[in-house]
Amino acid sequence: RKEVEQDPGPFNVPEGATVAFNCTYSNSASQSFFWYRQDCRKEPKLLMSVYSSGNEDGRFTAQLNRASQYISLLIRDSKLSDSATYLCVVNSKGGSYIPTFGRGTSLIVHP
Amino acid sequence: GAGVSQSPSNKVTEKGKDVELRCDPISGHTALYWYRQSLGQGLEFLIYFQGNSAPDKSGLPSDRFSAERTGGSVSTLTIQRTQQEDSAVYLCASSSWREGNEQFFGPGTRLTVL
């Protein structure tokens, strides 16, 4: 089993739709979690951190389920500009924080 | 403040040549990471620095790859005797525990080996 797994997609949704991605991780000692966004031919940028209690930022909601070892990202009222690849990142402390990136989930929002 | 910068932005080289890629992290960030990303692929971890030391070099694909960091700041990634399969975007990121270990990425160096 890969350390961090994501459905590569693409998820093809109309504007205004709600879409959700999951990301599973294998290391139960993982301590911090993030969602990054990567636009085509650009560097990844932090979208949001994922806290144990869950967190919301506008149309974006992230949740962590430690028991089942997955994190989720929910996007409400999708915009064309949300089209990108969403990367799940898991940090596991093994003497240092080495982040493990998922391969990403591609989202395409169409008119 | 200034973000992570990388140079050159693009590098085209001939097979067998050596190349050196540079990363300037955000000032004060003690952790620095190198990744590479091939077209349409995920990020491949190469090496991690904490200060000037590299506790994890496990991602370096071969002994042709090396990296160093001086003064806890600038890092260089060197690829010797480049091969065509080395063609990729090389991304650098830095982070600080004071900022929750969020990684800030540079724009990358696009390396093409002919």
JSON list of C-alpha atoms in Angstrom, two decimals:
[
{"chain": "A", "resi": 1, "resn": "ARG", "atom": "CA", "xyz": [0.00, 0.00, 0.00]},
{"chain": "A", "resi": 2, "resn": "LYS", "atom": "CA", "xyz": [1.32, 3.42, -0.94]},
{"chain": "A", "resi": 3, "resn": "GLU", "atom": "CA", "xyz": [1.93, 5.84, 1.91]},
{"chain": "A", "resi": 4, "resn": "VAL", "atom": "CA", "xyz": [-0.51, 8.40, 0.57]},
{"chain": "A", "resi": 5, "resn": "GLU", "atom": "CA", "xyz": [-3.13, 7.48, -2.01]},
{"chain": "A", "resi": 6, "resn": "GLN", "atom": "CA", "xyz": [-5.48, 9.64, -4.01]},
{"chain": "A", "resi": 7, "resn": "ASP", "atom": "CA", "xyz": [-7.89, 8.98, -6.84]},
{"chain": "A", "resi": 8, "resn": "PRO", "atom": "CA", "xyz": [-6.19, 10.68, -9.79]},
{"chain": "A", "resi": 9, "resn": "GLY", "atom": "CA", "xyz": [-9.53, 11.53, -11.43]},
{"chain": "A", "resi": 10, "resn": "PRO", "atom": "CA", "xyz": [-10.18, 13.61, -13.39]},
{"chain": "A", "resi": 11, "resn": "PHE", "atom": "CA", "xyz": [-13.32, 14.77, -11.64]},
{"chain": "A", "resi": 12, "resn": "ASN", "atom": "CA", "xyz": [-15.32, 16.58, -14.27]},
{"chain": "A", "resi": 13, "resn": "VAL", "atom": "CA", "xyz": [-18.08, 18.73, -12.71]},
{"chain": "A", "resi": 14, "resn": "PRO", "atom": "CA", "xyz": [-20.29, 21.65, -13.79]},
{"chain": "A", "resi": 15, "resn": "GLU", "atom": "CA", "xyz": [-20.02, 25.07, -12.24]},
{"chain": "A", "resi": 16, "resn": "GLY", "atom": "CA", "xyz": [-21.90, 25.27, -8.97]},
{"chain": "A", "resi": 17, "resn": "ALA", "atom": "CA", "xyz": [-21.50, 21.60, -8.15]},
{"chain": "A", "resi": 18, "resn": "THR", "atom": "CA", "xyz": [-20.21, 20.22, -4.88]},
{"chain": "A", "resi": 19, "resn": "VAL", "atom": "CA", "xyz": [-17.28, 17.85, -5.17]},
{"chain": "A", "resi": 20, "resn": "ALA", "atom": "CA", "xyz": [-15.33, 15.87, -2.59]},
{"chain": "A", "resi": 21, "resn": "PHE", "atom": "CA", "xyz": [-11.94, 14.19, -2.66]},
{"chain": "A", "resi": 22, "resn": "ASN", "atom": "CA", "xyz": [-10.52, 11.68, -0.25]},
{"chain": "A", "resi": 23, "resn": "CYS", "atom": "CA", "xyz": [-6.94, 10.82, 0.52]},
{"chain": "A", "resi": 24, "resn": "THR", "atom": "CA", "xyz": [-5.85, 7.78, 2.52]},
{"chain": "A", "resi": 25, "resn": "TYR", "atom": "CA", "xyz": [-2.57, 7.42, 4.38]},
{"chain": "A", "resi": 26, "resn": "SER", "atom": "CA", "xyz": [-0.86, 4.35, 5.76]},
{"chain": "A", "resi": 27, "resn": "ASN", "atom": "CA", "xyz": [1.28, 5.69, 8.62]},
{"chain": "A", "resi": 28, "resn": "SER", "atom": "CA", "xyz": [-0.84, 5.87, 11.76]},
{"chain": "A", "resi": 29, "resn": "ALA", "atom": "CA", "xyz": [1.85, 8.05, 13.38]},
{"chain": "A", "resi": 30, "resn": "SER", "atom": "CA", "xyz": [1.27, 10.83, 10.86]},
{"chain": "A", "resi": 31, "resn": "GLN", "atom": "CA", "xyz": [0.95, 14.12, 12.62]},
{"chain": "A", "resi": 32, "resn": "SER", "atom": "CA", "xyz": [0.04, 16.89, 10.24]},
{"chain": "A", "resi": 33, "resn": "PHE", "atom": "CA", "xyz": [-1.96, 17.06, 7.07]},
{"chain": "A", "resi": 34, "resn": "PHE", "atom": "CA", "xyz": [-2.39, 19.55, 4.27]},
{"chain": "A", "resi": 35, "resn": "TRP", "atom": "CA", "xyz": [-4.15, 20.08, 0.97]},
{"chain": "A", "resi": 36, "resn": "TYR", "atom": "CA", "xyz": [-2.14, 21.82, -1.73]},
{"chain": "A", "resi": 37, "resn": "ARG", "atom": "CA", "xyz": [-3.33, 23.06, -5.07]},
{"chain": "A", "resi": 38, "resn": "GLN", "atom": "CA", "xyz": [-1.23, 22.85, -8.21]},
{"chain": "A", "resi": 39, "resn": "ASP", "atom": "CA", "xyz": [-2.17, 24.62, -11.41]},
{"chain": "A", "resi": 40, "resn": "CYS", "atom": "CA", "xyz": [-0.83, 23.37, -14.72]},
{"chain": "A", "resi": 41, "resn": "ARG", "atom": "CA", "xyz": [2.91, 24.02, -15.06]},
{"chain": "A", "resi": 42, "resn": "LYS", "atom": "CA", "xyz": [2.99, 25.88, -11.74]},
{"chain": "A", "resi": 43, "resn": "GLU", "atom": "CA", "xyz": [4.37, 25.06, -8.32]},
{"chain": "A", "resi": 44, "resn": "PRO", "atom": "CA", "xyz": [2.12, 23.66, -5.56]},
{"chain": "A", "resi": 45, "resn": "LYS", "atom": "CA", "xyz": [0.59, 26.16, -3.17]},
{"chain": "A", "resi": 46, "resn": "LEU", "atom": "CA", "xyz": [-0.98, 25.54, 0.19]},
{"chain": "A", "resi": 47, "resn": "LEU", "atom": "CA", "xyz": [-4.76, 25.47, 0.07]},
{"chain": "A", "resi": 48, "resn": "MET", "atom": "CA", "xyz": [-5.40, 24.62, 3.68]},
{"chain": "A", "resi": 49, "resn": "SER", "atom": "CA", "xyz": [-4.11, 22.72, 6.66]},
{"chain": "A", "resi": 50, "resn": "VAL", "atom": "CA", "xyz": [-6.28, 19.93, 8.01]},
{"chain": "A", "resi": 51, "resn": "TYR", "atom": "CA", "xyz": [-6.97, 20.01, 11.74]},
{"chain": "A", "resi": 52, "resn": "SER", "atom": "CA", "xyz": [-8.32, 17.23, 13.90]},
{"chain": "A", "resi": 53, "resn": "SER", "atom": "CA", "xyz": [-11.52, 19.16, 14.48]},
{"chain": "A", "resi": 54, "resn": "GLY", "atom": "CA", "xyz": [-11.94, 19.87, 10.78]},
{"chain": "A", "resi": 55, "resn": "ASN", "atom": "CA", "xyz": [-11.73, 23.31, 9.28]},
{"chain": "A", "resi": 56, "resn": "GLU", "atom": "CA", "xyz": [-13.54, 25.46, 6.79]},
{"chain": "A", "resi": 57, "resn": "ASP", "atom": "CA", "xyz": [-12.35, 28.30, 4.59]},
{"chain": "A", "resi": 58, "resn": "GLY", "atom": "CA", "xyz": [-15.09, 29.79, 2.49]},
{"chain": "A", "resi": 59, "resn": "ARG", "atom": "CA", "xyz": [-16.26, 27.18, 0.02]},
{"chain": "A", "resi": 60, "resn": "PHE", "atom": "CA", "xyz": [-13.59, 24.68, 1.13]},
{"chain": "A", "resi": 61, "resn": "THR", "atom": "CA", "xyz": [-13.93, 22.24, 4.01]},
{"chain": "A", "resi": 62, "resn": "ALA", "atom": "CA", "xyz": [-11.24, 19.82, 5.13]},
{"chain": "A", "resi": 63, "resn": "GLN", "atom": "CA", "xyz": [-11.70, 16.95, 7.54]},
{"chain": "A", "resi": 64, "resn": "LEU", "atom": "CA", "xyz": [-9.48, 14.36, 9.16]},
{"chain": "A", "resi": 65, "resn": "ASN", "atom": "CA", "xyz": [-10.56, 10.87, 10.15]},
{"chain": "A", "resi": 66, "resn": "ARG", "atom": "CA", "xyz": [-7.72, 9.35, 12.18]},
{"chain": "A", "resi": 67, "resn": "ALA", "atom": "CA", "xyz": [-9.55, 6.10, 12.88]},
{"chain": "A", "resi": 68, "resn": "SER", "atom": "CA", "xyz": [-9.91, 5.34, 9.19]},
{"chain": "A", "resi": 69, "resn": "GLN", "atom": "CA", "xyz": [-6.72, 7.19, 8.23]},
{"chain": "A", "resi": 70, "resn": "TYR", "atom": "CA", "xyz": [-8.06, 9.50, 5.60]},
{"chain": "A", "resi": 71, "resn": "ILE", "atom": "CA", "xyz": [-8.50, 13.19, 4.98]},
{"chain": "A", "resi": 72, "resn": "SER", "atom": "CA", "xyz": [-11.10, 14.80, 2.78]},
{"chain": "A", "resi": 73, "resn": "LEU", "atom": "CA", "xyz": [-11.59, 18.03, 0.89]},
{"chain": "A", "resi": 74, "resn": "LEU", "atom": "CA", "xyz": [-15.05, 19.32, 0.03]},
{"chain": "A", "resi": 75, "resn": "ILE", "atom": "CA", "xyz": [-15.53, 22.12, -2.46]},
{"chain": "A", "resi": 76, "resn": "ARG", "atom": "CA", "xyz": [-18.95, 23.75, -2.60]},
{"chain": "A", "resi": 77, "resn": "ASP", "atom": "CA", "xyz": [-20.31, 25.93, -5.42]},
{"chain": "A", "resi": 78, "resn": "SER", "atom": "CA", "xyz": [-17.43, 25.02, -7.75]},
{"chain": "A", "resi": 79, "resn": "LYS", "atom": "CA", "xyz": [-15.96, 27.79, -9.88]},
{"chain": "A", "resi": 80, "resn": "LEU", "atom": "CA", "xyz": [-14.15, 27.49, -13.21]},
{"chain": "A", "resi": 81, "resn": "SER", "atom": "CA", "xyz": [-11.07, 28.77, -11.39]},
{"chain": "A", "resi": 82, "resn": "ASP", "atom": "CA", "xyz": [-11.12, 25.76, -9.07]},
{"chain": "A", "resi": 83, "resn": "SER", "atom": "CA", "xyz": [-9.87, 23.61, -11.96]},
{"chain": "A", "resi": 84, "resn": "ALA", "atom": "CA", "xyz": [-6.49, 22.32, -10.81]},
{"chain": "A", "resi": 85, "resn": "THR", "atom": "CA", "xyz": [-4.77, 19.30, -9.29]},
{"chain": "A", "resi": 86, "resn": "TYR", "atom": "CA", "xyz": [-5.29, 18.89, -5.55]},
{"chain": "A", "resi": 87, "resn": "LEU", "atom": "CA", "xyz": [-2.43, 17.30, -3.65]},
{"chain": "A", "resi": 88, "resn": "CYS", "atom": "CA", "xyz": [-2.79, 15.61, -0.32]},
{"chain": "A", "resi": 89, "resn": "VAL", "atom": "CA", "xyz": [0.25, 15.94, 1.96]},
{"chain": "A", "resi": 90, "resn": "VAL", "atom": "CA", "xyz": [0.96, 13.96, 5.09]},
{"chain": "A", "resi": 91, "resn": "ASN", "atom": "CA", "xyz": [3.81, 14.71, 7.50]},
{"chain": "A", "resi": 92, "resn": "SER", "atom": "CA", "xyz": [5.18, 11.89, 9.59]},
{"chain": "A", "resi": 93, "resn": "LYS", "atom": "CA", "xyz": [7.77, 12.63, 12.22]},
{"chain": "A", "resi": 94, "resn": "GLY", "atom": "CA", "xyz": [10.61, 10.19, 12.08]},
{"chain": "A", "resi": 95, "resn": "GLY", "atom": "CA", "xyz": [13.24, 12.37, 13.60]},
{"chain": "A", "resi": 96, "resn": "SER", "atom": "CA", "xyz": [12.21, 15.08, 11.16]},
{"chain": "A", "resi": 97, "resn": "TYR", "atom": "CA", "xyz": [9.12, 16.14, 9.33]},
{"chain": "A", "resi": 98, "resn": "ILE", "atom": "CA", "xyz": [9.29, 14.50, 5.94]},
{"chain": "A", "resi": 99, "resn": "PRO", "atom": "CA", "xyz": [6.18, 15.30, 3.94]},
{"chain": "A", "resi": 100, "resn": "THR", "atom": "CA", "xyz": [4.74, 12.69, 1.68]},
{"chain": "A", "resi": 101, "resn": "PHE", "atom": "CA", "xyz": [2.75, 13.91, -1.28]},
{"chain": "A", "resi": 102, "resn": "GLY", "atom": "CA", "xyz": [-0.05, 12.07, -2.95]},
{"chain": "A", "resi": 103, "resn": "ARG", "atom": "CA", "xyz": [-0.02, 12.01, -6.73]},
{"chain": "A", "resi": 104, "resn": "GLY", "atom": "CA", "xyz": [-2.92, 14.43, -6.81]},
{"chain": "A", "resi": 105, "resn": "THR", "atom": "CA", "xyz": [-6.55, 14.51, -7.90]},
{"chain": "A", "resi": 106, "resn": "SER", "atom": "CA", "xyz": [-7.40, 16.42, -11.05]},
{"chain": "A", "resi": 107, "resn": "LEU", "atom": "CA", "xyz": [-10.51, 18.60, -10.99]},
{"chain": "A", "resi": 108, "resn": "ILE", "atom": "CA", "xyz": [-12.06, 20.10, -14.10]},
{"chain": "A", "resi": 109, "resn": "VAL", "atom": "CA", "xyz": [-14.93, 22.51, -13.62]},
{"chain": "A", "resi": 110, "resn": "HIS", "atom": "CA", "xyz": [-16.83, 23.22, -16.84]},
{"chain": "A", "resi": 111, "resn": "PRO", "atom": "CA", "xyz": [-19.45, 25.86, -17.70]},
{"chain": "B", "resi": 1, "resn": "GLY", "atom": "CA", "xyz": [8.49, 39.22, 2.10]},
{"chain": "B", "resi": 2, "resn": "ALA", "atom": "CA", "xyz": [10.34, 37.38, -0.62]},
{"chain": "B", "resi": 3, "resn": "GLY", "atom": "CA", "xyz": [9.34, 33.84, -1.39]},
{"chain": "B", "resi": 4, "resn": "VAL", "atom": "CA", "xyz": [11.45, 30.88, -2.44]},
{"chain": "B", "resi": 5, "resn": "SER", "atom": "CA", "xyz": [13.44, 31.57, -5.57]},
{"chain": "B", "resi": 6, "resn": "GLN", "atom": "CA", "xyz": [15.13, 29.13, -7.91]},
{"chain": "B", "resi": 7, "resn": "SER", "atom": "CA", "xyz": [17.56, 29.55, -10.74]},
{"chain": "B", "resi": 8, "resn": "PRO", "atom": "CA", "xyz": [17.76, 29.04, -13.59]},
{"chain": "B", "resi": 9, "resn": "SER", "atom": "CA", "xyz": [14.09, 28.87, -14.48]},
{"chain": "B", "resi": 10, "resn": "ASN", "atom": "CA", "xyz": [14.91, 26.79, -17.54]},
{"chain": "B", "resi": 11, "resn": "LYS", "atom": "CA", "xyz": [17.98, 24.76, -18.37]},
{"chain": "B", "resi": 12, "resn": "VAL", "atom": "CA", "xyz": [18.65, 22.85, -21.57]},
{"chain": "B", "resi": 13, "resn": "THR", "atom": "CA", "xyz": [21.74, 20.70, -21.56]},
{"chain": "B", "resi": 14, "resn": "GLU", "atom": "CA", "xyz": [23.31, 17.91, -23.51]},
{"chain": "B", "resi": 15, "resn": "LYS", "atom": "CA", "xyz": [23.44, 14.36, -22.27]},
{"chain": "B", "resi": 16, "resn": "GLY", "atom": "CA", "xyz": [26.57, 13.77, -20.23]},
{"chain": "B", "resi": 17, "resn": "LYS", "atom": "CA", "xyz": [26.99, 17.35, -19.03]},
{"chain": "B", "resi": 18, "resn": "ASP", "atom": "CA", "xyz": [26.81, 18.40, -15.39]},
{"chain": "B", "resi": 19, "resn": "VAL", "atom": "CA", "xyz": [24.19, 20.87, -14.19]},
{"chain": "B", "resi": 20, "resn": "GLU", "atom": "CA", "xyz": [23.78, 22.86, -11.01]},
{"chain": "B", "resi": 21, "resn": "LEU", "atom": "CA", "xyz": [20.42, 24.08, -9.78]},
{"chain": "B", "resi": 22, "resn": "ARG", "atom": "CA", "xyz": [20.07, 26.73, -7.10]},
{"chain": "B", "resi": 23, "resn": "CYS", "atom": "CA", "xyz": [17.46, 27.37, -4.43]},
{"chain": "B", "resi": 24, "resn": "ASP", "atom": "CA", "xyz": [17.13, 30.42, -2.19]},
{"chain": "B", "resi": 25, "resn": "PRO", "atom": "CA", "xyz": [14.70, 29.61, 0.61]},
{"chain": "B", "resi": 26, "resn": "ILE", "atom": "CA", "xyz": [12.63, 32.04, 2.61]},
{"chain": "B", "resi": 27, "resn": "SER", "atom": "CA", "xyz": [14.82, 33.80, 5.15]},
{"chain": "B", "resi": 28, "resn": "GLY", "atom": "CA", "xyz": [14.71, 32.04, 8.51]},
{"chain": "B", "resi": 29, "resn": "HIS", "atom": "CA", "xyz": [13.32, 28.76, 7.19]},
{"chain": "B", "resi": 30, "resn": "THR", "atom": "CA", "xyz": [15.49, 26.00, 8.57]},
{"chain": "B", "resi": 31, "resn": "ALA", "atom": "CA", "xyz": [14.02, 23.15, 6.53]},
{"chain": "B", "resi": 32, "resn": "LEU", "atom": "CA", "xyz": [14.63, 22.87, 2.80]},
{"chain": "B", "resi": 33, "resn": "TYR", "atom": "CA", "xyz": [13.39, 20.19, 0.43]},
{"chain": "B", "resi": 34, "resn": "TRP", "atom": "CA", "xyz": [14.16, 19.21, -3.14]},
{"chain": "B", "resi": 35, "resn": "TYR", "atom": "CA", "xyz": [11.61, 17.41, -5.30]},
{"chain": "B", "resi": 36, "resn": "ARG", "atom": "CA", "xyz": [11.31, 16.62, -8.94]},
{"chain": "B", "resi": 37, "resn": "GLN", "atom": "CA", "xyz": [8.19, 16.31, -11.02]},
{"chain": "B", "resi": 38, "resn": "SER", "atom": "CA", "xyz": [8.01, 14.73, -14.44]},
{"chain": "B", "resi": 39, "resn": "LEU", "atom": "CA", "xyz": [5.27, 15.75, -16.84]},
{"chain": "B", "resi": 40, "resn": "GLY", "atom": "CA", "xyz": [1.90, 14.61, -15.55]},
{"chain": "B", "resi": 41, "resn": "GLN", "atom": "CA", "xyz": [3.41, 12.89, -12.53]},
{"chain": "B", "resi": 42, "resn": "GLY", "atom": "CA", "xyz": [3.39, 13.52, -8.80]},
{"chain": "B", "resi": 43, "resn": "LEU", "atom": "CA", "xyz": [6.16, 15.02, -6.73]},
{"chain": "B", "resi": 44, "resn": "GLU", "atom": "CA", "xyz": [9.15, 12.78, -6.15]},
{"chain": "B", "resi": 45, "resn": "PHE", "atom": "CA", "xyz": [11.04, 13.56, -2.92]},
{"chain": "B", "resi": 46, "resn": "LEU", "atom": "CA", "xyz": [14.80, 13.86, -3.42]},
{"chain": "B", "resi": 47, "resn": "ILE", "atom": "CA", "xyz": [16.45, 15.24, -0.30]},
{"chain": "B", "resi": 48, "resn": "TYR", "atom": "CA", "xyz": [15.72, 17.20, 2.85]},
{"chain": "B", "resi": 49, "resn": "PHE", "atom": "CA", "xyz": [17.93, 19.61, 4.78]},
{"chain": "B", "resi": 50, "resn": "GLN", "atom": "CA", "xyz": [17.54, 20.72, 8.36]},
{"chain": "B", "resi": 51, "resn": "GLY", "atom": "CA", "xyz": [19.98, 23.59, 8.65]},
{"chain": "B", "resi": 52, "resn": "ASN", "atom": "CA", "xyz": [23.06, 22.53, 6.73]},
{"chain": "B", "resi": 53, "resn": "SER", "atom": "CA", "xyz": [22.72, 18.83, 7.36]},
{"chain": "B", "resi": 54, "resn": "ALA", "atom": "CA", "xyz": [20.77, 16.36, 5.27]},
{"chain": "B", "resi": 55, "resn": "PRO", "atom": "CA", "xyz": [19.17, 13.78, 7.56]},
{"chain": "B", "resi": 56, "resn": "ASP", "atom": "CA", "xyz": [17.33, 12.19, 4.68]},
{"chain": "B", "resi": 57, "resn": "LYS", "atom": "CA", "xyz": [18.95, 11.58, 1.31]},
{"chain": "B", "resi": 58, "resn": "SER", "atom": "CA", "xyz": [16.87, 8.53, 0.58]},
{"chain": "B", "resi": 59, "resn": "GLY", "atom": "CA", "xyz": [15.17, 10.02, -2.44]},
{"chain": "B", "resi": 60, "resn": "LEU", "atom": "CA", "xyz": [18.26, 10.75, -4.49]},
{"chain": "B", "resi": 61, "resn": "PRO", "atom": "CA", "xyz": [17.86, 8.46, -7.52]},
{"chain": "B", "resi": 62, "resn": "SER", "atom": "CA", "xyz": [21.54, 7.73, -8.09]},
{"chain": "B", "resi": 63, "resn": "ASP", "atom": "CA", "xyz": [25.04, 8.77, -7.07]},
{"chain": "B", "resi": 64, "resn": "ARG", "atom": "CA", "xyz": [25.01, 11.23, -9.95]},
{"chain": "B", "resi": 65, "resn": "PHE", "atom": "CA", "xyz": [22.79, 13.42, -7.78]},
{"chain": "B", "resi": 66, "resn": "SER", "atom": "CA", "xyz": [24.15, 15.42, -4.86]},
{"chain": "B", "resi": 67, "resn": "ALA", "atom": "CA", "xyz": [23.06, 18.46, -2.92]},
{"chain": "B", "resi": 68, "resn": "GLU", "atom": "CA", "xyz": [24.52, 20.81, -0.40]},
{"chain": "B", "resi": 69, "resn": "ARG", "atom": "CA", "xyz": [23.37, 23.69, 1.70]},
{"chain": "B", "resi": 70, "resn": "THR", "atom": "CA", "xyz": [25.63, 26.36, 3.11]},
{"chain": "B", "resi": 71, "resn": "GLY", "atom": "CA", "xyz": [25.03, 28.86, 5.88]},
{"chain": "B", "resi": 72, "resn": "GLY", "atom": "CA", "xyz": [21.63, 27.35, 6.52]},
{"chain": "B", "resi": 73, "resn": "SER", "atom": "CA", "xyz": [20.33, 29.17, 3.49]},
{"chain": "B", "resi": 74, "resn": "VAL", "atom": "CA", "xyz": [21.10, 28.63, -0.20]},
{"chain": "B", "resi": 75, "resn": "SER", "atom": "CA", "xyz": [21.10, 25.09, -1.53]},
{"chain": "B", "resi": 76, "resn": "THR", "atom": "CA", "xyz": [22.44, 23.67, -4.76]},
{"chain": "B", "resi": 77, "resn": "LEU", "atom": "CA", "xyz": [21.41, 20.43, -6.41]},
{"chain": "B", "resi": 78, "resn": "THR", "atom": "CA", "xyz": [24.03, 19.02, -8.75]},
{"chain": "B", "resi": 79, "resn": "ILE", "atom": "CA", "xyz": [23.40, 16.39, -11.37]},
{"chain": "B", "resi": 80, "resn": "GLN", "atom": "CA", "xyz": [26.49, 14.90, -12.94]},
{"chain": "B", "resi": 81, "resn": "ARG", "atom": "CA", "xyz": [26.62, 13.23, -16.34]},
{"chain": "B", "resi": 82, "resn": "THR", "atom": "CA", "xyz": [23.00, 14.07, -17.06]},
{"chain": "B", "resi": 83, "resn": "GLN", "atom": "CA", "xyz": [20.77, 11.53, -18.75]},
{"chain": "B", "resi": 84, "resn": "GLN", "atom": "CA", "xyz": [17.58, 12.09, -20.73]},
{"chain": "B", "resi": 85, "resn": "GLU", "atom": "CA", "xyz": [15.51, 10.56, -17.91]},
{"chain": "B", "resi": 86, "resn": "ASP", "atom": "CA", "xyz": [16.70, 13.39, -15.66]},
{"chain": "B", "resi": 87, "resn": "SER", "atom": "CA", "xyz": [14.48, 15.78, -17.64]},
{"chain": "B", "resi": 88, "resn": "ALA", "atom": "CA", "xyz": [11.86, 17.12, -15.24]},
{"chain": "B", "resi": 89, "resn": "VAL", "atom": "CA", "xyz": [10.89, 20.15, -13.20]},
{"chain": "B", "resi": 90, "resn": "TYR", "atom": "CA", "xyz": [13.01, 20.39, -10.06]},
{"chain": "B", "resi": 91, "resn": "LEU", "atom": "CA", "xyz": [11.14, 22.06, -7.22]},
{"chain": "B", "resi": 92, "resn": "CYS", "atom": "CA", "xyz": [12.55, 23.43, -4.01]},
{"chain": "B", "resi": 93, "resn": "ALA", "atom": "CA", "xyz": [10.50, 24.17, -0.90]},
{"chain": "B", "resi": 94, "resn": "SER", "atom": "CA", "xyz": [11.28, 25.59, 2.50]},
{"chain": "B", "resi": 95, "resn": "SER", "atom": "CA", "xyz": [9.43, 25.49, 5.78]},
{"chain": "B", "resi": 96, "resn": "SER", "atom": "CA", "xyz": [9.61, 26.51, 9.40]},
{"chain": "B", "resi": 97, "resn": "TRP", "atom": "CA", "xyz": [8.10, 24.89, 12.45]},
{"chain": "B", "resi": 98, "resn": "ARG", "atom": "CA", "xyz": [7.03, 28.38, 13.49]},
{"chain": "B", "resi": 99, "resn": "GLU", "atom": "CA", "xyz": [4.70, 28.38, 10.49]},
{"chain": "B", "resi": 100, "resn": "GLY", "atom": "CA", "xyz": [3.27, 24.96, 11.13]},
{"chain": "B", "resi": 101, "resn": "ASN", "atom": "CA", "xyz": [5.67, 23.26, 8.72]},
{"chain": "B", "resi": 102, "resn": "GLU", "atom": "CA", "xyz": [3.76, 24.60, 5.73]},
{"chain": "B", "resi": 103, "resn": "GLN", "atom": "CA", "xyz": [5.97, 24.20, 2.69]},
{"chain": "B", "resi": 104, "resn": "PHE", "atom": "CA", "xyz": [6.47, 27.18, 0.43]},
{"chain": "B", "resi": 105, "resn": "PHE", "atom": "CA", "xyz": [7.56, 26.20, -3.05]},
{"chain": "B", "resi": 106, "resn": "GLY", "atom": "CA", "xyz": [9.75, 27.97, -5.52]},
{"chain": "B", "resi": 107, "resn": "PRO", "atom": "CA", "xyz": [8.73, 28.23, -9.18]},
{"chain": "B", "resi": 108, "resn": "GLY", "atom": "CA", "xyz": [10.98, 25.34, -10.14]},
{"chain": "B", "resi": 109, "resn": "THR", "atom": "CA", "xyz": [13.72, 24.76, -12.68]},
{"chain": "B", "resi": 110, "resn": "ARG", "atom": "CA", "xyz": [12.65, 23.03, -15.86]},
{"chain": "B", "resi": 111, "resn": "LEU", "atom": "CA", "xyz": [15.53, 20.80, -16.93]},
{"chain": "B", "resi": 112, "resn": "THR", "atom": "CA", "xyz": [15.67, 19.36, -20.42]},
{"chain": "B", "resi": 113, "resn": "VAL", "atom": "CA", "xyz": [18.42, 16.91, -21.30]},
{"chain": "B", "resi": 114, "resn": "LEU", "atom": "CA", "xyz": [18.84, 16.45, -25.03]}
]
